CSV table of C-alpha atoms and ligand atoms in Angstrom, one decimal:
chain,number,residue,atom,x,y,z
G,11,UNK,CA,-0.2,-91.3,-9.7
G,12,UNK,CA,2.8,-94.1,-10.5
G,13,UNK,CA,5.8,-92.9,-12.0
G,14,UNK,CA,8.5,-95.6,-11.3
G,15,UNK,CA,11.3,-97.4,-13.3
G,16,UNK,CA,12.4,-100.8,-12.7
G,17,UNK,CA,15.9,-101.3,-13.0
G,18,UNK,CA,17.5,-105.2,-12.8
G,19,UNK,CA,19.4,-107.4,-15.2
G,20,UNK,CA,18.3,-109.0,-17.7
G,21,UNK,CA,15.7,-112.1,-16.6
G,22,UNK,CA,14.9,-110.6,-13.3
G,23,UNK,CA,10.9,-110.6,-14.0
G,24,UNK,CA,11.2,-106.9,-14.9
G,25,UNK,CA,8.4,-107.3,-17.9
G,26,UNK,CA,6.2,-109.2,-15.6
G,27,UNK,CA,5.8,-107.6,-13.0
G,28,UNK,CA,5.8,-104.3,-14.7
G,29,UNK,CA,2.8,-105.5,-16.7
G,30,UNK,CA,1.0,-106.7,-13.3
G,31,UNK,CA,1.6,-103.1,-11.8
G,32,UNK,CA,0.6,-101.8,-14.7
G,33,UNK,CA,-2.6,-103.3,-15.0
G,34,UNK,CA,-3.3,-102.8,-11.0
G,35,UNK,CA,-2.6,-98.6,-10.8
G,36,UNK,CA,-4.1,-98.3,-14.3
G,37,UNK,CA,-0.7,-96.8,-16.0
G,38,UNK,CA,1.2,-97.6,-19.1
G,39,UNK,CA,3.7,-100.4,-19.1
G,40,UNK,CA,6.6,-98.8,-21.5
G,41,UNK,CA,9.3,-101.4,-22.5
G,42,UNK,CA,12.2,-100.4,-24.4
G,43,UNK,CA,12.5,-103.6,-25.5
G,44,UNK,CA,9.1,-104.3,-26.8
G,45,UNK,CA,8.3,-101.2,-28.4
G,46,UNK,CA,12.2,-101.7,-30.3
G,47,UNK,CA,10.5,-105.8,-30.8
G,48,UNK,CA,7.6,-104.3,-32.4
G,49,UNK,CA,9.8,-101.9,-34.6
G,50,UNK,CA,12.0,-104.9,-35.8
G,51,UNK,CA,8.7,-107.0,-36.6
G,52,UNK,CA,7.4,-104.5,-38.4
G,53,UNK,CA,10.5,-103.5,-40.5
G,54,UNK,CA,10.2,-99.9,-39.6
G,55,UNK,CA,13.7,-97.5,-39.7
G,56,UNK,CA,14.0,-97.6,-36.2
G,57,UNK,CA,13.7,-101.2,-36.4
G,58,UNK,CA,16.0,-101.6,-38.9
G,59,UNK,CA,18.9,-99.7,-37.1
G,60,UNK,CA,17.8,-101.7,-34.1
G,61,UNK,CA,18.2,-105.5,-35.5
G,62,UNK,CA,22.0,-106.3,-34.9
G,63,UNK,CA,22.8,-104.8,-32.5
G,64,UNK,CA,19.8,-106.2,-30.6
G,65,UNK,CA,20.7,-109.7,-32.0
G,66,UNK,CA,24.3,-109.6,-30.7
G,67,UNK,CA,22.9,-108.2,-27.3
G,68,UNK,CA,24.6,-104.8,-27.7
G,69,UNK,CA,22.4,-101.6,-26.3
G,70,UNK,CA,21.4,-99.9,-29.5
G,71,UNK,CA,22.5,-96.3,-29.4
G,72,UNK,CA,21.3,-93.8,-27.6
G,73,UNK,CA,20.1,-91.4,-30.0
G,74,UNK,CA,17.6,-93.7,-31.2
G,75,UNK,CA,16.6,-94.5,-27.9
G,76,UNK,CA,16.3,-90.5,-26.9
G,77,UNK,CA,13.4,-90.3,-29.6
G,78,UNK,CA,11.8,-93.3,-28.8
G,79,UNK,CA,11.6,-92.3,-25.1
G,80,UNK,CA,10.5,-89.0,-26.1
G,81,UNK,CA,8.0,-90.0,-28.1
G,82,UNK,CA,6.2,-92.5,-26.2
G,83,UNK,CA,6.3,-90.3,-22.8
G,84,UNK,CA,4.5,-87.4,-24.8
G,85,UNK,CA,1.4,-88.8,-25.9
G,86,UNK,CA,-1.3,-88.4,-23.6
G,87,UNK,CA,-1.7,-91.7,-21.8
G,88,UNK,CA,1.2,-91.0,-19.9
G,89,UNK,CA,0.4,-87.9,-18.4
G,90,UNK,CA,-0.9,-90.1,-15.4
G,91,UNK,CA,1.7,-92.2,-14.6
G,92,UNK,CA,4.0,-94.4,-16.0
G,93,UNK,CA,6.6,-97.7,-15.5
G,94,UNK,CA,10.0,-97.7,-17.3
G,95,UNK,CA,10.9,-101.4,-17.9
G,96,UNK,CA,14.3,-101.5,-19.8
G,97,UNK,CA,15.1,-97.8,-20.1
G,98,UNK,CA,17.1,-96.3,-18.7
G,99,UNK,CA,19.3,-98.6,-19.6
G,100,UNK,CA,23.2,-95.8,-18.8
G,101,UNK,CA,24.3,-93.1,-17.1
G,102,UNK,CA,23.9,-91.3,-20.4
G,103,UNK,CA,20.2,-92.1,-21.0
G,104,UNK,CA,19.3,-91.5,-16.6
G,105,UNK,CA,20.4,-88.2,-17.5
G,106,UNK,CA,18.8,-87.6,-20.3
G,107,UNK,CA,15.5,-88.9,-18.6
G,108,UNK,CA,16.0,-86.9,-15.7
G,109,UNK,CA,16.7,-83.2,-17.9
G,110,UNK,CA,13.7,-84.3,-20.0
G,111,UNK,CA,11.3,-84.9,-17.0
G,112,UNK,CA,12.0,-81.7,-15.8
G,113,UNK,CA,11.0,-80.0,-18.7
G,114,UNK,CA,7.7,-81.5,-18.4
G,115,UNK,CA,7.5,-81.0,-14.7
G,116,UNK,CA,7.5,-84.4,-14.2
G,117,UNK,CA,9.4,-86.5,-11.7
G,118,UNK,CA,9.8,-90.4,-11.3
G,119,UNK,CA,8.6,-91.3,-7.7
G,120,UNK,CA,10.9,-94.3,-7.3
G,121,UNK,CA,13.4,-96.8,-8.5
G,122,UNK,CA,13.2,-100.1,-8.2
G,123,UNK,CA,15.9,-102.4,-8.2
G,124,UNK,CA,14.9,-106.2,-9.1
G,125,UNK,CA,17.4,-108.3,-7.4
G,126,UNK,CA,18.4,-111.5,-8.9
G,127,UNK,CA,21.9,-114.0,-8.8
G,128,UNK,CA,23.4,-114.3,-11.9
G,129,UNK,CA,22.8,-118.4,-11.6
G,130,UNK,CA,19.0,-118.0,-11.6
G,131,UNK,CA,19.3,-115.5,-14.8
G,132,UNK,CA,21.1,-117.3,-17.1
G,133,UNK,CA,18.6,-120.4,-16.3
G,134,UNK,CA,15.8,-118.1,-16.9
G,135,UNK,CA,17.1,-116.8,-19.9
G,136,UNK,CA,18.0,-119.8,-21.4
G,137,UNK,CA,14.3,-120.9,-21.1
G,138,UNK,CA,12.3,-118.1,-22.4
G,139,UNK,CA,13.4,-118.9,-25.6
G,140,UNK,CA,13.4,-115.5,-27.2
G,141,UNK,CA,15.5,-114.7,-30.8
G,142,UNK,CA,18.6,-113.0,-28.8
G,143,UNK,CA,18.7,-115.9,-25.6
G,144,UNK,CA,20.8,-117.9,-26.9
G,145,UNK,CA,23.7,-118.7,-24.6
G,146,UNK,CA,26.1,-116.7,-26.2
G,147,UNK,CA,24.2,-113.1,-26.4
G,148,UNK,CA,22.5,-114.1,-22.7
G,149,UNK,CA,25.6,-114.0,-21.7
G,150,UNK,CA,26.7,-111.2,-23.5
G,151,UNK,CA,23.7,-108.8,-22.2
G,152,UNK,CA,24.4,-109.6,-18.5
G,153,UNK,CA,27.9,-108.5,-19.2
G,154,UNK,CA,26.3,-105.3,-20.7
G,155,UNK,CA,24.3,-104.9,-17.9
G,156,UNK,CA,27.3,-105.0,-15.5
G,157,UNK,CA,29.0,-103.0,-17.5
G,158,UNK,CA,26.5,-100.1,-18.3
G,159,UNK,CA,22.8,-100.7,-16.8
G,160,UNK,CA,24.4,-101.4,-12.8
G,161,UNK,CA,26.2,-98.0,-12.4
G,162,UNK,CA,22.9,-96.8,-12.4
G,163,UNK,CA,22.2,-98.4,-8.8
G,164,UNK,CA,24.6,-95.7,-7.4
G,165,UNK,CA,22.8,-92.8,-9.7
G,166,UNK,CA,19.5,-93.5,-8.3
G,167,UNK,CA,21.0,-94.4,-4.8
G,168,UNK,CA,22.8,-90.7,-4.9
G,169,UNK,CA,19.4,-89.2,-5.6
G,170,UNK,CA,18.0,-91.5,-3.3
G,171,UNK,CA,15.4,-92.7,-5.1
G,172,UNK,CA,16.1,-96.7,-4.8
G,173,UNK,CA,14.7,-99.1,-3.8
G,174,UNK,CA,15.4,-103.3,-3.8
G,175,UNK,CA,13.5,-106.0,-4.1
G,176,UNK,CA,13.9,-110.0,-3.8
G,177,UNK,CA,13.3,-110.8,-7.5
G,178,UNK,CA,14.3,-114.4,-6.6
G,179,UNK,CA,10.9,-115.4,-5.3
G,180,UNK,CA,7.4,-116.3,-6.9
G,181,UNK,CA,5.7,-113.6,-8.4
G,182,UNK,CA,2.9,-113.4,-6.6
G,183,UNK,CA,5.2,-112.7,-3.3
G,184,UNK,CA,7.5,-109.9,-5.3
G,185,UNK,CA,4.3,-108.6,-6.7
G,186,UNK,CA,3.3,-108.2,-3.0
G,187,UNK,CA,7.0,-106.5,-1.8
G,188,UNK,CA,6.6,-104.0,-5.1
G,189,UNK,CA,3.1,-102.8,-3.8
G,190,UNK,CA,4.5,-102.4,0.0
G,191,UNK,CA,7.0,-100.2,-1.5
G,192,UNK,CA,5.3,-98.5,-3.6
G,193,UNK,CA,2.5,-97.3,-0.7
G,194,UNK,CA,5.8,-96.1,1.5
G,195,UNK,CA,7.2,-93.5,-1.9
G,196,UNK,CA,4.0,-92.0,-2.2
G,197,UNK,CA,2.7,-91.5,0.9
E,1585,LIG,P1,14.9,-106.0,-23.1
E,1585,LIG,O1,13.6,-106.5,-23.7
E,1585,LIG,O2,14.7,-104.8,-22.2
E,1585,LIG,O3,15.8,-107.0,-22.6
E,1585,LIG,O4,15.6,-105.4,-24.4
E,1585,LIG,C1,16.0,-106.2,-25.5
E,1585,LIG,C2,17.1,-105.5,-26.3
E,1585,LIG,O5,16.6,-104.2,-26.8
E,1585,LIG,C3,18.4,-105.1,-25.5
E,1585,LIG,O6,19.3,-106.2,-25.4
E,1585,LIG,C4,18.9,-104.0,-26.3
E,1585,LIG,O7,19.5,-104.4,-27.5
E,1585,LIG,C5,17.6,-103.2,-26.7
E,1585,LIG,N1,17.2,-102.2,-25.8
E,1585,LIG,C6,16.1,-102.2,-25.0
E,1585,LIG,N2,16.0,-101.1,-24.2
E,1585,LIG,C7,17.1,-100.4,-24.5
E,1585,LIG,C8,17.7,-99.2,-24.0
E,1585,LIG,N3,17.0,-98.4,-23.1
E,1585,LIG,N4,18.9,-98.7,-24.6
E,1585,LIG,C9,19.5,-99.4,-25.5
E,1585,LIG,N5,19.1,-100.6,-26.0
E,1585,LIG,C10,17.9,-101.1,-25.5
């Protein structure tokens, strides 16, 4: 059983390595950001209150958010296991996260902080080459993230349920870290 949320600024290698895990423990990957993507693709409500304030970087609010989460970590493939990538993404939504796991007597075995410099980011971000990486909103979104997203190092600390990791290595070597932790929070 996996339950584990990466935390990390935008560009860390969050989505990647999530995905690798994912794949390796046989749990769902759930990104925020994707699934909101998908929503915006598709033109659904939720992607329609989503758009702008993804496009200028912003976190959209929290309310949506709450049902998205809520959603997705009731259907049955998640009963197993999951990995948070994006979410949570404040104080406001750790809490949430944390009343509604207990109500499904569920807990999240450990936090993983992706550790990146801000130099390396912005060069990362700049060359993925996605809709909101343009220098402007990059730049924007790590300034969210300091904002918002890095309190939540002391939240998890508090509950001492973090963990670090070099994110500023190839991914085969972080993959490596990730599973060394990993086998130390569940055993
Ligand atoms: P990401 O792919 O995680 O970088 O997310 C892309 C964008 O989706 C972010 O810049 C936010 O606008 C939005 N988003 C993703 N996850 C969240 C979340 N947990 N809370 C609020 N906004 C989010």
């Amino acid at each position: 059983m996996t339950r584990l949320i990466f935390l990390g600024p935008p560009g860390a290698g969050k989505g990647t390595q999530a995905q690798v895990l994912s794949t390796l423990h046989k749990v769902p990957h759930i990104s925020t950001g994707d699934i909101l993507r998908s929503a915006v693709d598709q033109q659904t409500d939720l992607g329609k209150q989503a758009q702008s304030y993804m496009q200028q970087g912003e976190l959209v609010p929290d309310e949506l958010i709450r049902m998205l989460v809520k959603e997705r970590l009731t259907q049955s493939d998640t009963q197993e296991g999951w990995i948070l990538d994006g979410f949570p993404r404040n104080v406001t939504q750790a809490i949430f996260l944390e009343d509604f796991l207990a109500t499904v007597d569920q807990h999240c075995d450990i936090v993983i902080n992706v550790e990146v410099p801000a130099n390396v980011l912005v060069e990362r971000l700049l060359n993925r080459g996605r809709q909101d990486d343009s220098r402007d909103v990059v730049e924007h979104r790590l300034e969210v993230y300091r904002e918002q997203t890095e309190p939540l190092i002391d939240f998890y600390r508090d509950r001492r349920k973090l963990a670090s990791i070099n994110g500023n290595q190839d991914m085969a070597a972080v993959t490596e870290d990730l599973e060394r932790l990993l086998t130390e929070a569940v055993r």
